[in-house]
Coordinates of C-alpha atoms and ligand atoms in Angstrom, one line a residue:
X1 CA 130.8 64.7 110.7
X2 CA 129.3 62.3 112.6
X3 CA 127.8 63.1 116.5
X4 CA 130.0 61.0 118.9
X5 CA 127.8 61.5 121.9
X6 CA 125.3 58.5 122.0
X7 CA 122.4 60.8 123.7
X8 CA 123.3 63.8 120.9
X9 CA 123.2 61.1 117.6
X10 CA 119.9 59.6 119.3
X11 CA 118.3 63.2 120.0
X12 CA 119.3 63.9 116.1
X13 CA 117.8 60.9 114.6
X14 CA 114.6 61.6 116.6
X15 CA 114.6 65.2 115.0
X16 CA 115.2 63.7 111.7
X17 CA 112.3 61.7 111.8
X18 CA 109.8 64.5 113.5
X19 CA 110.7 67.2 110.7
X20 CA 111.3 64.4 107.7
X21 CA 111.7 66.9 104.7
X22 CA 112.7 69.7 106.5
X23 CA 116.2 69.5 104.7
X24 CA 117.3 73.1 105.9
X25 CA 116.4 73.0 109.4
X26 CA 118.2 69.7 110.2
X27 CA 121.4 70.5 108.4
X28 CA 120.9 73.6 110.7
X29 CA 120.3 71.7 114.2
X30 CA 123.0 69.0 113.3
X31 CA 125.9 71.6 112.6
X32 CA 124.6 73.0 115.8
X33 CA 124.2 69.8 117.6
X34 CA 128.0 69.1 116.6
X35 CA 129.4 72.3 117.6
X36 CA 127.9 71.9 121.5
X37 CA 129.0 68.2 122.1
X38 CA 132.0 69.1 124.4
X39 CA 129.5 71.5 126.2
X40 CA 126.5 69.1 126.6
X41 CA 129.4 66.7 127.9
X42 CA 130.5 68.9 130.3
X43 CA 127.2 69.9 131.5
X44 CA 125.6 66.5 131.9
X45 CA 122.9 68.2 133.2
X46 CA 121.9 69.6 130.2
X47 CA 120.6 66.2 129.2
X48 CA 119.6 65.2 132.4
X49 CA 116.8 68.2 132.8
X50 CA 115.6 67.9 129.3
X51 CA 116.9 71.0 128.0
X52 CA 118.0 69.5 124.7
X53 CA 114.7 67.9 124.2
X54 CA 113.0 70.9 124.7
X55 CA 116.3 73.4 122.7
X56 CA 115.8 71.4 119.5
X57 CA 111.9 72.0 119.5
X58 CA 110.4 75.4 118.5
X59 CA 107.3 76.7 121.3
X60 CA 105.3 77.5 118.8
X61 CA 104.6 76.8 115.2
X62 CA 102.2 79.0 113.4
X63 CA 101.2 78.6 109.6
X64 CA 98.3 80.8 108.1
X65 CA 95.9 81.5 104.6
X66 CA 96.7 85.3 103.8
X67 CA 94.1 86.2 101.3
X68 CA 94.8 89.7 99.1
X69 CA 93.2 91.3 95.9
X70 CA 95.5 92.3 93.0
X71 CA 95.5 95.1 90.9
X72 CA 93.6 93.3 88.5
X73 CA 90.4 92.4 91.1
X74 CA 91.7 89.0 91.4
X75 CA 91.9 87.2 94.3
X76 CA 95.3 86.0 95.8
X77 CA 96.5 83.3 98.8
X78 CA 99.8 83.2 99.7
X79 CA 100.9 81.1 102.8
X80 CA 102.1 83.2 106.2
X81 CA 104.2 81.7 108.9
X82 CA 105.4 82.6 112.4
X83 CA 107.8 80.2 114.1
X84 CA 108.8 81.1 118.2
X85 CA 111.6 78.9 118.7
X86 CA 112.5 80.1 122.0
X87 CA 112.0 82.4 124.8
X88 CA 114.2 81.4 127.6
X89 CA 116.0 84.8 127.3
X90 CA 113.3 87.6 126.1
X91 CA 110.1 87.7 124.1
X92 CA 110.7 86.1 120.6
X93 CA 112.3 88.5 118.1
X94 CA 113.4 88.0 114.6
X95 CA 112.3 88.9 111.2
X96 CA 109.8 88.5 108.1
X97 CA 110.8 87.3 105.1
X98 CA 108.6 87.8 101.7
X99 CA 110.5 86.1 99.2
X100 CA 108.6 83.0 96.6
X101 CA 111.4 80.8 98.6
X102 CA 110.1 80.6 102.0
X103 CA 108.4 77.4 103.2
X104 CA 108.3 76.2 106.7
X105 CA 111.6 74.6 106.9
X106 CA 113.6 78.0 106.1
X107 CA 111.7 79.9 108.4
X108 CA 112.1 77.1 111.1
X109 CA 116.0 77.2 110.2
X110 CA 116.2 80.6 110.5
X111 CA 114.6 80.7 113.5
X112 CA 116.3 78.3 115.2
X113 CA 119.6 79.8 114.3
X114 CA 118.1 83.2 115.5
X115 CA 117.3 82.0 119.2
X116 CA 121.7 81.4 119.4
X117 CA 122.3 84.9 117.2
X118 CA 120.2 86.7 119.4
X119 CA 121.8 85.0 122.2
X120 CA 125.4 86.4 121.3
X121 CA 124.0 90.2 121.2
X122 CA 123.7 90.0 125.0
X123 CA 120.6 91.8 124.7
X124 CA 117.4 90.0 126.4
X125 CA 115.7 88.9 123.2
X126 CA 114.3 84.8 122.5
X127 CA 114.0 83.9 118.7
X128 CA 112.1 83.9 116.1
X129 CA 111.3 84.3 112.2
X130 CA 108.0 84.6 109.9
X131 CA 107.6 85.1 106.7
X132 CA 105.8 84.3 103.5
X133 CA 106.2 83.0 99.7
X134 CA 105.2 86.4 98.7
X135 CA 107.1 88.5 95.8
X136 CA 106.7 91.8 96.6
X137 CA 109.0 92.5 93.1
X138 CA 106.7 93.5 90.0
X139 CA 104.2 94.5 92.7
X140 CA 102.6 97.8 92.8
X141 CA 102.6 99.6 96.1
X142 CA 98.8 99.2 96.9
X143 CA 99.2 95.1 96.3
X144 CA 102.2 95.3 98.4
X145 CA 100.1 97.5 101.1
X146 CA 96.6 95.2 100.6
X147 CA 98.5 91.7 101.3
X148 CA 101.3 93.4 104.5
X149 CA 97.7 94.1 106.0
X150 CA 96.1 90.8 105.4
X151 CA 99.5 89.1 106.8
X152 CA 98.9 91.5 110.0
X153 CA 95.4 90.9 110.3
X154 CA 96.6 87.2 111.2
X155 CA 100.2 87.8 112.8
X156 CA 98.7 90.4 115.0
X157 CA 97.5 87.5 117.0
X158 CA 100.5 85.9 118.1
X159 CA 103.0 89.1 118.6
X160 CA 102.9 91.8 120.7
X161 CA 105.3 94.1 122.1
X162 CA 106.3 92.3 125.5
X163 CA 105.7 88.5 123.4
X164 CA 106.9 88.7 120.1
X165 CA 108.5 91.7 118.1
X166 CA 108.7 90.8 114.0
X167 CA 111.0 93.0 111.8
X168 CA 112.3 93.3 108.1
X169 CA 114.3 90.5 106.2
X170 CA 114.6 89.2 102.9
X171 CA 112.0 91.3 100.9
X172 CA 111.0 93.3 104.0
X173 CA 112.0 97.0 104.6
X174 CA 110.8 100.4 105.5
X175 CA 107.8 100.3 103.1
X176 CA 106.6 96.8 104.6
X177 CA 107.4 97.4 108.0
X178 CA 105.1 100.3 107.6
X179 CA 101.8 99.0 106.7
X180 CA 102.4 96.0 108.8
X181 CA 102.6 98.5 111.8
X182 CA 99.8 100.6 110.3
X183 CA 97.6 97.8 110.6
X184 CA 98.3 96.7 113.9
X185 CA 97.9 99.7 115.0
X186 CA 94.3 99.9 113.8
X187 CA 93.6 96.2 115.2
X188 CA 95.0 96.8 118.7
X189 CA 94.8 100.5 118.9
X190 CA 98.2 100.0 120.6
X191 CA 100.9 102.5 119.8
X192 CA 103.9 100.6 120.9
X193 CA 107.4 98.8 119.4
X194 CA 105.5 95.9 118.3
X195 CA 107.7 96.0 114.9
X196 CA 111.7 97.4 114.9
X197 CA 113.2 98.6 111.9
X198 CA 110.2 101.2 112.3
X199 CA 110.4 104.4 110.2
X200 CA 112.1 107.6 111.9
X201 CA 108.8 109.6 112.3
X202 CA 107.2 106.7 114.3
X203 CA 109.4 105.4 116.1
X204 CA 112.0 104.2 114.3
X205 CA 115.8 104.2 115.7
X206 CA 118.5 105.9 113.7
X207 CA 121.2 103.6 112.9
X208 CA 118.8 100.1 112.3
X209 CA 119.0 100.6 108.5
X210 CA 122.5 100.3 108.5
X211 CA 122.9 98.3 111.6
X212 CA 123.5 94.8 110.0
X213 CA 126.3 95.8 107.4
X214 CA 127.9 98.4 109.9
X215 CA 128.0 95.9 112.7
X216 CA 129.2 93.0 110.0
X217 CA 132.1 95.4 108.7
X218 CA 132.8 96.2 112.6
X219 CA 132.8 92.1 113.7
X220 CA 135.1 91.8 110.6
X221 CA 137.4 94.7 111.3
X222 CA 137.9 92.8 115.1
X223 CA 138.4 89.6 113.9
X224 CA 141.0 91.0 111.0
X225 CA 143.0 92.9 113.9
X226 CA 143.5 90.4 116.0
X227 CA 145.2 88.2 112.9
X228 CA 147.2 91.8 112.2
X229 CA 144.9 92.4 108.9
X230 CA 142.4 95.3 108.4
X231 CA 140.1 96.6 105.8
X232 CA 142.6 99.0 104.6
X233 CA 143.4 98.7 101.0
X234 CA 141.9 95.2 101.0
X235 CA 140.0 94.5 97.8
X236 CA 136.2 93.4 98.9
X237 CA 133.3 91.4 96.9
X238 CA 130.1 92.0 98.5
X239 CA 126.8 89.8 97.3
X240 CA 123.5 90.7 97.3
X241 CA 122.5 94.5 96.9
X242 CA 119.9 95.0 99.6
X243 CA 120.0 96.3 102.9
X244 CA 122.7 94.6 104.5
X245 CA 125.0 93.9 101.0
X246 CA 124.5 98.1 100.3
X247 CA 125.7 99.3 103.9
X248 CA 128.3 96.1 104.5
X249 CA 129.5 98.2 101.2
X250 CA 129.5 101.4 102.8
X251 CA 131.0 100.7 105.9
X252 CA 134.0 98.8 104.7
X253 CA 134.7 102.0 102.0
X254 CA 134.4 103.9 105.0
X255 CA 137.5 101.5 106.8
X256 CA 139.6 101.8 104.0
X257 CA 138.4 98.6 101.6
X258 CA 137.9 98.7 97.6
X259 CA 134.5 96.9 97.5
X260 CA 134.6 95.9 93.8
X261 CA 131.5 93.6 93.0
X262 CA 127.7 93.4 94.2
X263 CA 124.8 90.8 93.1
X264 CA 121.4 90.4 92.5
X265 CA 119.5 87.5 92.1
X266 CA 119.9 87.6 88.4
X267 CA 123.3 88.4 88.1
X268 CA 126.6 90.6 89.4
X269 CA 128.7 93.6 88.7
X270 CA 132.1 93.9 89.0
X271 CA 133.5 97.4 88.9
X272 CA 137.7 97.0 89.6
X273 CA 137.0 101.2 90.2
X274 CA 135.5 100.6 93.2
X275 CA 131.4 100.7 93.6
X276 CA 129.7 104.1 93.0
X277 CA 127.1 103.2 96.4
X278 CA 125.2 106.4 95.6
X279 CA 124.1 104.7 92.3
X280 CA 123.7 101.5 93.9
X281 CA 121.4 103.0 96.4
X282 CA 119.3 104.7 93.7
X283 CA 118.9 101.8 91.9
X284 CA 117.9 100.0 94.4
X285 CA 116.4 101.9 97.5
X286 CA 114.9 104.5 95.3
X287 CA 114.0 103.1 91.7
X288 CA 113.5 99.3 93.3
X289 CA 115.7 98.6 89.9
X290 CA 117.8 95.6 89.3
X291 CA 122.1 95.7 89.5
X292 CA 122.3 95.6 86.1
X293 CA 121.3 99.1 85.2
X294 CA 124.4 100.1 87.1
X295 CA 127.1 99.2 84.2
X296 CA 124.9 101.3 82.1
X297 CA 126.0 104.1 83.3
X298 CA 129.6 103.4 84.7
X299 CA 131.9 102.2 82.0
X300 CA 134.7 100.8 84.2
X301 CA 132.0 98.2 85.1
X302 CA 130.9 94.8 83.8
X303 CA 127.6 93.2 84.3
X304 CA 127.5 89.3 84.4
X305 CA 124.2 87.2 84.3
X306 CA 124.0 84.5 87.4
X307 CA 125.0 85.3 91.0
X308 CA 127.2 82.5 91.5
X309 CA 130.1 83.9 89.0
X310 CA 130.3 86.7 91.6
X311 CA 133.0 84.4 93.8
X312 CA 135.2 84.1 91.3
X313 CA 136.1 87.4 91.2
X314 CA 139.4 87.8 93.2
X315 CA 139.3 89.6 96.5
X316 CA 140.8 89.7 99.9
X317 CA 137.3 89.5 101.9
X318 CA 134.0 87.9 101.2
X319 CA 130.8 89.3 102.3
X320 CA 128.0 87.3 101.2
X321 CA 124.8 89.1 102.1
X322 CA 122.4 87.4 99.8
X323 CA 120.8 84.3 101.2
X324 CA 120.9 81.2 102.4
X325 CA 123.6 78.6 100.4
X326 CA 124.7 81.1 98.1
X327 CA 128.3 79.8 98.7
X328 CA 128.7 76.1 97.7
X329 CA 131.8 74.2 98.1
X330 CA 132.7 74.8 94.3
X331 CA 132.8 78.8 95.1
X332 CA 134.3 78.4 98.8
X333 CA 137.7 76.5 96.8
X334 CA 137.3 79.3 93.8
X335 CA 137.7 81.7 96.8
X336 CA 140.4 80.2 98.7
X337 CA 142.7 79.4 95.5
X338 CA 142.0 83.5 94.2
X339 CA 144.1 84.2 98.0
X340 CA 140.6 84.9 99.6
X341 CA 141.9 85.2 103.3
X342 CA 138.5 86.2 105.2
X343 CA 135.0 85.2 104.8
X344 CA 132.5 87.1 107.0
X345 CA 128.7 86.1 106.6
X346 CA 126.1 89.6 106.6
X347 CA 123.1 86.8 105.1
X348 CA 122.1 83.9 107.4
X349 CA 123.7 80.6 106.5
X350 CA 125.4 82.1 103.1
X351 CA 128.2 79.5 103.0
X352 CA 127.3 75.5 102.7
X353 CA 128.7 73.6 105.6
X354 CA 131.3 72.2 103.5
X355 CA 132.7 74.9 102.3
X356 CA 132.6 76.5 105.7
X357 CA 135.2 73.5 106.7
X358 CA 137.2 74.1 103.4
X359 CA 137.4 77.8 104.9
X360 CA 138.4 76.5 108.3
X361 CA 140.9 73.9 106.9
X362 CA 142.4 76.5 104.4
X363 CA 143.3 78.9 107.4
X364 CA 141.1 81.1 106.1
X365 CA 139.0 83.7 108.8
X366 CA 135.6 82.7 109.0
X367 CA 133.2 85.0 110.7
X368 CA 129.7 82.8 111.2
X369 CA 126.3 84.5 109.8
X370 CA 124.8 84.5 114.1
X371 CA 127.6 86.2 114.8
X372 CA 128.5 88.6 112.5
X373 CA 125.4 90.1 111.1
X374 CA 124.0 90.0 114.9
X375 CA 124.0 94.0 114.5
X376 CA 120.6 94.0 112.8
X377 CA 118.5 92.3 115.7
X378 CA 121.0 94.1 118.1
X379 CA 119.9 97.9 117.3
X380 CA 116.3 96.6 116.7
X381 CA 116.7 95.5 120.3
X382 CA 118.4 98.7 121.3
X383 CA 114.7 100.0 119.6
X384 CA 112.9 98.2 121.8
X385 CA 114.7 100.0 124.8
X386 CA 114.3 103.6 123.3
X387 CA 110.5 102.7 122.3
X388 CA 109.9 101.3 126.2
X389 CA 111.5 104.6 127.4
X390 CA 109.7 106.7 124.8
X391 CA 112.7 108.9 124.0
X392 CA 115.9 108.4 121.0
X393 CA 119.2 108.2 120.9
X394 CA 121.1 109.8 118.4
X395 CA 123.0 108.2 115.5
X396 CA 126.4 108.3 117.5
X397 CA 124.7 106.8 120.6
X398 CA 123.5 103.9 118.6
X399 CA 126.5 103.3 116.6
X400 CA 128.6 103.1 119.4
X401 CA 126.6 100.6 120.9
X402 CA 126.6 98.4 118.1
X403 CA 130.1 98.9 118.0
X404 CA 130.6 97.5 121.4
X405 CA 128.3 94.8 121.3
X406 CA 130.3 93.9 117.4
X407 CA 133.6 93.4 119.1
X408 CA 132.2 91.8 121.9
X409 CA 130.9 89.1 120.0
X410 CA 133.9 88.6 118.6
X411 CA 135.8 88.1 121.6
X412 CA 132.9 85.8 123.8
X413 CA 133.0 83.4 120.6
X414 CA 136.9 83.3 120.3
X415 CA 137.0 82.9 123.8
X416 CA 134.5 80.2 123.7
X417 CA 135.9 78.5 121.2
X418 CA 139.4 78.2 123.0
X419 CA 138.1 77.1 126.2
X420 CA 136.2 74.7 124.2
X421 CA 139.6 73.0 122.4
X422 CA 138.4 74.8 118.8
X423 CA 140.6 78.0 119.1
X424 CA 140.3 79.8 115.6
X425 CA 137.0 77.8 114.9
X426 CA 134.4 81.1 115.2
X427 CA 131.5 78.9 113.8
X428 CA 131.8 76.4 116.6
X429 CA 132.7 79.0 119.1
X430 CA 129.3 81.3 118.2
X431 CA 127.4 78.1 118.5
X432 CA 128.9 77.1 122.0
X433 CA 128.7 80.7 123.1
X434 CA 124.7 81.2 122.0
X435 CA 123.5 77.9 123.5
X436 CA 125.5 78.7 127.1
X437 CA 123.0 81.7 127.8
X438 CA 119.9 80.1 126.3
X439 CA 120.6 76.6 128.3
X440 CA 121.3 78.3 131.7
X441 CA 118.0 79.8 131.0
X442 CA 116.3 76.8 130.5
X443 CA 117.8 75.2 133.0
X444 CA 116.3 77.8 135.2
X445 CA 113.3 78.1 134.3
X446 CA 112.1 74.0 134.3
X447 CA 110.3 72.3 132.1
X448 CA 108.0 74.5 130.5
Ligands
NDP501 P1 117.0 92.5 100.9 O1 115.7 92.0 100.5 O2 117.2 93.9 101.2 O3 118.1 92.1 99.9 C1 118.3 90.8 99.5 C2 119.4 90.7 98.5 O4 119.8 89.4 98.2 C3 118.9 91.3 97.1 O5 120.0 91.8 96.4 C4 118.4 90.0 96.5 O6 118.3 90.1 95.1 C5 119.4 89.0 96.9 N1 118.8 87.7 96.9 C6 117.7 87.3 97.6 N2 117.4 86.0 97.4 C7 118.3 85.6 96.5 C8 118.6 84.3 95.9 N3 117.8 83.3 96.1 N4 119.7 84.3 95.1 C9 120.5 85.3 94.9 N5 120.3 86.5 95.5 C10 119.2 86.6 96.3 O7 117.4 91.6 102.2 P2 118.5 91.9 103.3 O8 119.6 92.6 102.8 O9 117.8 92.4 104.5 O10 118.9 90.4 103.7 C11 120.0 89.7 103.1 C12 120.5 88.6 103.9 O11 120.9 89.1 105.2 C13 119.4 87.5 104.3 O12 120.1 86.3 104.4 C14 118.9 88.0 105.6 O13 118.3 86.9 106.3 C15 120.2 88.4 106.2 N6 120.0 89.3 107.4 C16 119.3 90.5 107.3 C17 119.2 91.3 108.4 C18 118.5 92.6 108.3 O14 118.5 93.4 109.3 N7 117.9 93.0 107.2 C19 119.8 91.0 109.6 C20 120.6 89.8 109.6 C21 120.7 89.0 108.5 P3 116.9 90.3 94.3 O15 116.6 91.7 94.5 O16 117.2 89.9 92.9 O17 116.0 89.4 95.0
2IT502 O1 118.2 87.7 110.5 C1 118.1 88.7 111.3 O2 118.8 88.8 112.3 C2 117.1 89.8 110.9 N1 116.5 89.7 109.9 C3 116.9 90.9 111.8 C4 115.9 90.6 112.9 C5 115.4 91.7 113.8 O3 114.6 91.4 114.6 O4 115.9 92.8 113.7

């Protein structure tokens, strides 16, 4: 689709020639960029006080050397990054990703995307993402431990508590989030919520580990209510097997679904049973095994090498909670001709923009990745609050908030989206929604 408004296509070609090569992040801003043309029109101002100009740019760019020693005595570099895209409406949040894929382009993307997510939480948070082309698979726990401290001995710099508050993603979780804090903590000598997703004995909240795939599943059950559908006896196929794909899993159980399949990066099971998650989550949170092992032990399932093969399965709901493009256009029409009827994204950016209009075309309910798996950063936000008042909540207490704030999102985006002549379109409606906040912000606070 092509941007109608001359200022918007001009602004776009102008990004396309500042971040040349930066393929993710401009497919990123130009879905964006599309979504908010009846806004920017309406609010000439926008234009006129150089918000856009200043939206479409992150604040601060930082790329750095981390240095490490493996097991062996040799030395290691990896590359570590920290983009702040904005902080019109808190300090930057957002999380780390260690995974050989990240360059600065998906860490600008997802950063970008997470100044609108964190946006729709309603929580005072800006955005932000890091990361670094680290694999922390096949490494031991003291080469995981030696390079999370050599990344901090750099990050510590640029974040801080009241400025900039990192947390897990692809490749990050508990054990990471731990030395990272450890070292910052020896650094600063600060004892604050510099880091969420925190373990429970410093810290930590109760209910951010499963925040992400309980607040998807509770998006998803609002948006399936109000077209009359639940959870309930609908047959589910979840990607991915991490943190948000194993409690996406539990949660919809919990409602009532048959979640039937779950993926790793080398391939997929599909158990027509219904997934055993206490396996899964010995496999994978305890052993740090791969999916596979699981049809070794349960009969009724089958093992399949390549992720991709996992969308063919027929279901009733889609939860990709991989990564980034795992659903090409191919997989989107494989979903929609099995009678997929809902599509809700836990991973950021799962579903290719073209199959995201063959989902929106097909009638098909699309719940957009800022929107739906907003529960993560919305509990690590709800940290923040518990940290800055040094006292917890319990479980309940945080569940329930992430339960509000779920089905709030749902309704400010399918409100937005209506008022904005797009009624049913969620992905246009989250991206109208997130930018209103973030540009009445700017707007306030000048250029700066
Ligand atoms: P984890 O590292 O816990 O799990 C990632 C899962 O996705 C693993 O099963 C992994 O398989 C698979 N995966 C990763 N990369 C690829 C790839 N290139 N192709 C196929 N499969 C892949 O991460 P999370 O569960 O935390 O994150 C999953 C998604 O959810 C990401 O998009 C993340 O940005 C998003 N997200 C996470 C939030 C959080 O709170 N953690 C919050 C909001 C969004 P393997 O083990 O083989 O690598
Ligand atoms: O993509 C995301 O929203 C996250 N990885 C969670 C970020 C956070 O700060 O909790």
């Amino acid at each position: 689709m092509a941007l109608k408004n001359p200022y918007l296509a001009d602004l776009m070609a102008r990004v396309e020639k500042r971040n040349a090569g930066d393929a993710q992040f401009l497919i990123t801003v130009r879905s964006v960029l599309e979504s908010i043309e009846p806004v920017v029109e309406k609010h000439p101002e926008y234009i006129e006080k150089g918000v856009m100009e200043m939206f479409v740019e992150p604040e601060r760019v930082v790329q750095f050397r981390v240095p490490w020693v493996d097991d062996g005595g040799n030395v290691r570099v990896n590359r570590g990054f920290r983009v702040q895209s904005n902080s019109a409406i808190g300090p930057y949040k957002g999380g780390l990703r260690f995974h050989p894929s990240v360059t600065l382009d998906i860490v600008k993307f997802l950063a970008f995307e997470q100044t609108l997510k964190n946006s729709l939480t309603t929580l005072p948070i800006g955005g932000a993402k890091g990361g670094s082309d680290f694999d922390p698979k096949g490494k031991s726990d003291m080469e995981v431990m030696r390079f999370c401290q050599s990344f901090m001995t750099e990050l510590y710099r640029h974040i801080g508590p009241d400025t900039d508050v990192p947390a897990g993603d692809i490749g990050v979780g508990a054990r990471e989030i731990g030395y990272l804090y450890g070292q910052y903590k020896r650094l600063t000598g600060d004892y604050c919520g510099v880091l969420t997703g925190k373990g429970l004995t410093y810290g930590g909240s109760l209910a951010r580990k499963e925040a992400t795939g309980y607040g998807l599943c509770y998006f998803t059950e609002e948006m399936l209510a109000a077209a009359g559908k639940s959870f309930n006896a609908a047959t589910v196929v979840i990607s991915g097997s991490g943190n948000v794909a194993i409690y996406a899993c539990e949660k919809a159980t919990q409602l009532g679904a048959k979640v039937v399949a779950l993926s790793d990066s080398n391939g997929y099971i599909h158990d027509p049973n219904g997934i055993d998650l206490d396996c899964v989550k010995q496999i994978k949170e305890v052993r740090r095994g791969r999916i596979r092992e699981y049809a070794e032990t349960h009969p009724s399932a089958t093992y399949t090498e390549g992720c991709a093969g996992i969308w063919t399965i027929p279901c009733d709901i889609a939860l990709p909670c991989a990564t980034q493009n795992e659903i090409s256009l191919e997989s989107a029409r494989t979903l929609i001709q099995n009678g997929c009827y809902c599509v809700s994204e836990g991973a950021n950016m799962p579903t290719v923009m073209d199959g995201i209009q063959a989902f929106l075309d097909a009638g098909v309910l699309f719940g957009p990745a800022k929107a739906a798996n907003a529960g993560g950063v919305a509990t690590s936000a709800l940290e923040m609050t518990q940290n800055s008042q040094r006292l917890s909540w319990t479980f309940e207490e945080v569940d329930a908030k992430l339960k509000d704030i779920m089905v709030g999102i749902y309704h400010n985006i399918e409100g937005a989206a209506r008022e904005y002549g797009c009624e049913g379109n969620f992905e246009a409606g989250a991206n109208i929604a997130g930018f209103l906040k973030v540009a009445d912000a700017m707007l306030a606070q000048g250029v700066v």
